[in-house]
Tab-separated table of C-alpha atoms in Angstrom:
chain	number	residue	atom	x	y	z
A	672	MET	CA	-0.010	0.007	-0.109
A	673	ILE	CA	1.631	3.181	-1.301
A	674	GLN	CA	0.722	6.028	1.138
A	675	THR	CA	1.290	9.808	-0.034
A	676	LEU	CA	1.930	12.250	2.286
A	677	SER	CA	-0.713	15.866	2.490
A	678	ALA	CA	1.281	19.141	2.233
A	679	GLN	CA	0.432	20.212	5.788
A	680	THR	CA	2.442	16.523	6.911
A	681	LEU	CA	5.105	16.918	3.901
A	682	SER	CA	5.673	21.149	5.383
A	683	LYS	CA	6.208	20.103	8.866
A	684	LEU	CA	9.359	17.979	7.570
A	685	ALA	CA	10.786	19.986	5.271
A	686	LEU	CA	13.736	22.268	7.998
A	687	GLN	CA	13.192	25.619	7.435
A	688	GLY	CA	16.781	26.610	7.927
A	689	ALA	CA	19.801	25.936	10.427
A	690	SER	CA	17.987	27.607	13.522
A	691	GLU	CA	15.085	25.383	12.978
A	692	LEU	CA	18.069	21.996	12.365
A	693	LEU	CA	19.713	22.946	16.014
A	694	ALA	CA	16.011	23.767	17.401
A	695	ARG	CA	15.102	19.855	16.436
A	696	TYR	CA	18.490	18.416	17.097
A	697	GLN	CA	17.810	19.331	20.424
A	698	GLN	CA	14.570	17.935	20.719
A	699	GLY	CA	16.327	14.847	20.031
A	700	ASP	CA	15.384	14.203	16.022
A	701	ARG	CA	18.313	12.563	13.880
A	702	SER	CA	16.449	12.711	10.505
A	703	PHE	CA	16.787	15.555	8.007
A	704	PRO	CA	17.911	13.826	4.616
A	705	ARG	CA	17.877	15.975	1.486
A	706	SER	CA	17.405	18.878	3.805
A	707	CYS	CA	18.599	22.508	1.979
A	708	LEU	CA	20.705	24.004	4.210
A	709	GLN	CA	22.823	26.255	1.813
A	710	TYR	CA	25.045	28.350	3.203
A	711	ALA	CA	23.995	27.691	6.362
A	712	PHE	CA	25.454	29.378	9.976
A	713	LEU	CA	26.154	25.725	11.235
A	714	ARG	CA	29.874	26.588	13.244
A	715	GLY	CA	30.012	24.579	15.977
A	716	ALA	CA	26.604	23.114	15.813
A	717	ASP	CA	26.615	19.543	17.609
A	718	LEU	CA	25.259	17.400	14.916
A	719	ARG	CA	26.764	14.533	16.701
A	720	ARG	CA	24.868	10.579	14.184
A	721	ALA	CA	22.380	13.493	12.641
A	722	ASN	CA	20.908	12.183	8.980
A	723	LEU	CA	22.415	14.796	6.436
A	724	GLN	CA	22.713	12.014	3.888
A	725	GLY	CA	21.254	13.962	-0.008
A	726	SER	CA	21.357	17.261	1.970
A	727	ASP	CA	22.654	20.813	0.264
A	728	LEU	CA	25.106	22.056	2.457
A	729	HIS	CA	27.212	24.240	-0.532
A	730	GLY	CA	29.032	27.083	1.452
A	731	ALA	CA	27.660	25.762	5.239
A	732	ASN	CA	29.563	27.032	7.411
A	733	LEU	CA	30.677	24.375	9.772
A	734	ARG	CA	33.667	25.179	11.213
A	735	TYR	CA	33.897	23.630	14.380
A	736	ALA	CA	30.928	21.044	13.771
A	737	ASN	CA	30.945	17.904	15.051
A	738	LEU	CA	29.586	15.460	11.884
A	739	ARG	CA	31.760	12.389	14.037
A	740	GLY	CA	29.257	9.339	13.206
A	741	SER	CA	26.553	11.265	10.808
A	742	ASN	CA	25.251	10.728	7.575
A	743	LEU	CA	26.303	12.628	4.491
A	744	ALA	CA	26.289	10.069	2.203
A	745	ASP	CA	25.557	11.897	-1.459
A	746	ALA	CA	25.130	15.046	-0.098
A	747	ASP	CA	26.574	18.711	-1.844
A	748	LEU	CA	29.535	20.031	0.437
A	749	ARG	CA	31.441	22.191	-2.192
A	750	CYS	CA	32.795	24.952	-0.547
A	751	ALA	CA	31.317	24.249	2.749
A	752	ASP	CA	34.250	25.497	5.296
A	753	LEU	CA	34.972	22.438	7.844
A	754	ARG	CA	37.859	24.179	9.312
A	755	TYR	CA	38.330	22.547	12.960
A	756	ALA	CA	35.356	19.896	11.762
A	757	ASP	CA	35.365	16.397	13.377
A	758	LEU	CA	34.380	13.746	10.646
A	759	GLU	CA	35.357	10.951	12.326
A	760	GLY	CA	33.420	8.297	11.472
A	761	ALA	CA	31.463	10.482	9.132
A	762	CYS	CA	29.606	8.368	6.345
A	763	LEU	CA	30.572	10.141	3.486
A	764	GLU	CA	30.201	8.318	0.759
A	765	GLY	CA	29.234	9.850	-2.932
A	766	ALA	CA	29.320	13.532	-0.794
A	767	ASN	CA	30.717	15.956	-2.610
A	768	LEU	CA	32.906	18.567	-0.934
A	769	SER	CA	34.727	20.075	-4.311
A	770	GLY	CA	36.249	23.622	-3.016
A	771	SER	CA	35.531	23.163	0.499
A	772	HIS	CA	38.351	23.938	3.202
A	773	TYR	CA	39.664	21.877	6.107
A	774	ASP	CA	42.729	22.431	8.205
A	775	HIS	CA	45.088	20.250	9.982
A	776	ASN	CA	42.757	20.074	12.977
A	777	THR	CA	39.932	19.283	10.672
A	778	CYS	CA	39.380	15.370	11.742
A	779	PHE	CA	38.248	12.623	9.308
A	780	SER	CA	38.211	9.075	9.439
A	781	LEU	CA	41.084	6.877	9.153
A	782	GLY	CA	41.722	7.029	5.947
A	783	PHE	CA	40.237	9.520	3.692
A	784	ASP	CA	42.015	11.483	1.960
A	785	PRO	CA	40.643	14.870	1.302
A	786	VAL	CA	42.797	16.189	-1.556
A	787	ALA	CA	42.025	13.533	-3.325
A	788	ALA	CA	37.952	14.081	-2.362
A	789	GLY	CA	39.341	17.750	-4.042
A	790	MET	CA	38.862	19.388	-0.891
A	791	GLN	CA	41.707	22.829	0.504
A	792	LEU	CA	43.747	22.760	2.405
A	793	PHE	CA	43.268	26.438	4.317
A	794	GLU	CA	45.668	27.588	7.087
């Protein structure tokens, strides 16, 4: 049986920006797939184990963000600021990281190659 969602239900599921994401995360919600968060200000955000699969985070400020164990598969992270971010254990499979910034303080999972992913070292 295929279930259809009403426009009202869909509007409740859609994020209205970074502030709503953070508020819902604080309330225990961890599922935000395919969210539109272009140029979102998420500096220092605690988003451990968040599901952001397929989300648009193009140009987002994720500096100092804790994304440990998050699902960022197929996410658009082009030109995002990931300096000082913790991405250890994060799923980055299929994520577009072209032009995103990282530094020597950015934590990646063992074996992840930021240069091969198209990221730029920024110091």
